[in-house]
Short mmCIF file of C-alpha atoms in Angstrom, two decimals:
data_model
loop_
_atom_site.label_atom_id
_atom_site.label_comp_id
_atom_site.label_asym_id
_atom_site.label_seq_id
_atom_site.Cartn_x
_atom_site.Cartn_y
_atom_site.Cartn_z
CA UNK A 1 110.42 102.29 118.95
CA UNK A 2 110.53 101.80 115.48
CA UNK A 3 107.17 99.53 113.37
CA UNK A 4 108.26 99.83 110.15
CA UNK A 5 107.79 96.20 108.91
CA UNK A 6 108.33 93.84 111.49
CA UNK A 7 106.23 90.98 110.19
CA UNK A 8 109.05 91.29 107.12
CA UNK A 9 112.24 91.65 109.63
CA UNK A 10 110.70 88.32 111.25
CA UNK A 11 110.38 86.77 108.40
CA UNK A 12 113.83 87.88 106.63
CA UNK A 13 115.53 86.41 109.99
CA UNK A 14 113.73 82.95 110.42
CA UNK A 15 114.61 82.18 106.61
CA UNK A 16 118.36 83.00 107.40
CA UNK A 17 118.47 80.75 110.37
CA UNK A 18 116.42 78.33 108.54
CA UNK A 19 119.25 78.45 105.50
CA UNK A 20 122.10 78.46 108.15
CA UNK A 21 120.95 75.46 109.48
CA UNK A 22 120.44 74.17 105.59
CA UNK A 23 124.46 74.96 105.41
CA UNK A 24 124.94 76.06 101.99
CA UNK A 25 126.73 79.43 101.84
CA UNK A 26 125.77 80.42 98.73
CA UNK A 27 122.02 80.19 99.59
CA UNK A 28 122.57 81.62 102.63
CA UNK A 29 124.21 84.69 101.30
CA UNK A 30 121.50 85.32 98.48
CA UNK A 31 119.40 86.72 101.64
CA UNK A 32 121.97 89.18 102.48
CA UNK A 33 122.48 93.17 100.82
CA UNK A 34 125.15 93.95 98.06
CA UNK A 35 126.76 96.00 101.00
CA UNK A 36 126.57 94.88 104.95
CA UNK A 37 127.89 95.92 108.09
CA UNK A 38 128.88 92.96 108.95
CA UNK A 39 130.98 93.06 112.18
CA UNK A 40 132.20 90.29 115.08
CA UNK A 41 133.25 90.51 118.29
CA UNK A 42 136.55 89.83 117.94
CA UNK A 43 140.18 91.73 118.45
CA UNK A 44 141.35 92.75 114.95
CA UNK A 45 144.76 90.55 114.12
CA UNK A 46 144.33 89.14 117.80
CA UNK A 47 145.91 85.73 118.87
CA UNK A 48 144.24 82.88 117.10
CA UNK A 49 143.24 84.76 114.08
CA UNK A 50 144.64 82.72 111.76
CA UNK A 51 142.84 79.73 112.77
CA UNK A 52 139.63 81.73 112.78
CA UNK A 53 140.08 83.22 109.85
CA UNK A 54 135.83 83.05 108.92
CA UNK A 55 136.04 85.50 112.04
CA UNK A 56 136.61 89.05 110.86
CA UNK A 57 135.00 91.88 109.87
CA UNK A 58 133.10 91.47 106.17
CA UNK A 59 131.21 94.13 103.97
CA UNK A 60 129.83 92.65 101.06
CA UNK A 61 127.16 89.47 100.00
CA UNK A 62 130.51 87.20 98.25
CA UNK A 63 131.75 87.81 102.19
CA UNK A 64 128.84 86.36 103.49
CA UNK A 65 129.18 83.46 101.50
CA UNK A 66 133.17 83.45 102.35
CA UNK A 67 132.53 83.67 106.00
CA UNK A 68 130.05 80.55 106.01
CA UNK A 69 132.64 78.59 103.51
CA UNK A 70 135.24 79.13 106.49
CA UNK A 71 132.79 78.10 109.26
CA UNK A 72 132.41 74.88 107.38
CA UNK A 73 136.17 74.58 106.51
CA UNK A 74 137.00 74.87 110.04
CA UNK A 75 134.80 72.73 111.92
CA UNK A 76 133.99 68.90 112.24
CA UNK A 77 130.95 68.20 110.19
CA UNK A 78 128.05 66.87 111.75
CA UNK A 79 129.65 67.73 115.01
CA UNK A 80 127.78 70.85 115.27
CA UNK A 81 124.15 72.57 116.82
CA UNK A 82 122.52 75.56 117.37
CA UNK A 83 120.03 76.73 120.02
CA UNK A 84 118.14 79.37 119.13
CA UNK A 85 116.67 80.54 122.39
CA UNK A 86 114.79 84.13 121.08
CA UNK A 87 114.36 86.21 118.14
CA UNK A 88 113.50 89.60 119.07
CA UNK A 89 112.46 92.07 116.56
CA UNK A 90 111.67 96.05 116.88
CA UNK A 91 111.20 97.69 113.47
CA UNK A 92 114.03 96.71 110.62
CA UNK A 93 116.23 95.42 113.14
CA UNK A 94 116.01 91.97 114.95
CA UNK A 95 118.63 90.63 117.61
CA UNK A 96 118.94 86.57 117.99
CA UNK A 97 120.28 84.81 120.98
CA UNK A 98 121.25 81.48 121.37
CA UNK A 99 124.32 79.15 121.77
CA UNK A 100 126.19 77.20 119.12
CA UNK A 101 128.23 73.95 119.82
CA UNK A 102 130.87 72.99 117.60
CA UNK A 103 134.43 71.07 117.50
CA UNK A 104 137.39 72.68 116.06
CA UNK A 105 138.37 70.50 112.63
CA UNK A 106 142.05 70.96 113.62
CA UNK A 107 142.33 70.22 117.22
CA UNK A 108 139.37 68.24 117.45
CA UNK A 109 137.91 70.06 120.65
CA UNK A 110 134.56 70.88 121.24
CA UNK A 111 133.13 74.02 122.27
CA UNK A 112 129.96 75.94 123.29
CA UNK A 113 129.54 80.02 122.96
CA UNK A 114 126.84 82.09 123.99
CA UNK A 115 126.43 84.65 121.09
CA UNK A 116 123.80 87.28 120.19
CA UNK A 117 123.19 88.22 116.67
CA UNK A 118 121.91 91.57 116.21
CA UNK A 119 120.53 92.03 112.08
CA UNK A 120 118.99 95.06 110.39
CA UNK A 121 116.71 94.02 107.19
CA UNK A 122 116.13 96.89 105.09
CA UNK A 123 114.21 96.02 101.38
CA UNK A 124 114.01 92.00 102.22
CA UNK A 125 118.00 92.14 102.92
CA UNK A 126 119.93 91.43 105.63
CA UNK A 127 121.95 94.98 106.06
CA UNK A 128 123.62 94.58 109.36
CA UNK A 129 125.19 91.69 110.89
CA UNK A 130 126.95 91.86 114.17
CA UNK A 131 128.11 88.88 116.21
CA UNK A 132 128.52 89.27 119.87
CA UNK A 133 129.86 85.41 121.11
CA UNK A 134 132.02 83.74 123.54
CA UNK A 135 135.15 84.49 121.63
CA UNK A 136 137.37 83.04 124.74
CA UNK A 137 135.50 79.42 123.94
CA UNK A 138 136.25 79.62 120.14
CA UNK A 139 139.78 80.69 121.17
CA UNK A 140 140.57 77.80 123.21
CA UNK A 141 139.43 75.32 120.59
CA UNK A 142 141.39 76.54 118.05
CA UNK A 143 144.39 76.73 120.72
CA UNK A 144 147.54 74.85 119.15
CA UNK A 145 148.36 74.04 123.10
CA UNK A 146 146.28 71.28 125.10
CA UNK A 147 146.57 73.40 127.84
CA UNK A 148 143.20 74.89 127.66
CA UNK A 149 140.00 73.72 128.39
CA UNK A 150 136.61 73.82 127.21
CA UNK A 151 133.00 73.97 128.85
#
């Protein structure tokens, strides 16, 4: 078990969610590193990818920002919340779990995924971001069929 600075991961990881929840991407990114692994849970070039186009694999702070520009882009505003259910944090690296609820701007469906988020704050930056969420759920919102359903 790492200890190196967990007051500081803590910290790092409530003022993200806190400026995620704010919804302005450029203030959101400011708390992440020039460089990040930033990674989802998603196929590469799978089916739907090009109405989830926020959900790919990013490297950089201007990403960040990008990826929470497309969020926004993509969804219904006001139509959207997030349960944060635990932060966990062992050293530099921190893993969130919750569920977000959101409806899909072009189909207008709703839907509700289960995700962890697991982070890595070296220096006061957010290093690492990988997304593990109900991808299926997204998926079906963003379906151009009616033939799927949500939860």
């Amino acid at each position: 078990m790492s200890t190196a600075a967990p007051a500081s991961t803590r910290a790092v990881v409530e003022e993200l969610l806190r400026r995620i929840g704010e919804g302005d991407p450029e203030h959101i990114a400011g708390l992440y590193a020039d460089q990040v692994d930033w990674k989802l849970d998603w196929p590469d070039a799978g089916p739907g990818s090009d109405a989830t186009p926020w959900i790919r694999h990013r490297s950089t702070r201007a990403d960040a920002a990008a990826h929470f520009r497309q969020i926004a882009e993509h969804h219904v505003p006001g139509a959207a919340a997030t349960a944060i259910e635990r932060v966990l944090v062992d050293g530099h690296d921190a893993v969130v779990l919750g569920e977000i609820r959101q409806t899909a701007r072009p189909t207008g469906r709703s839907y509700r995924a289960r995700f962890a988020l697991h982070l890595t704050v070296e220096e006061g930056r957010v290093t690492r971001h990988h997304v593990y969420e109900d991808s299926l759920s997204v998926a079906r919102a963003f379906a151009a069929h009616d033939g799927a359903r949500t939860r």
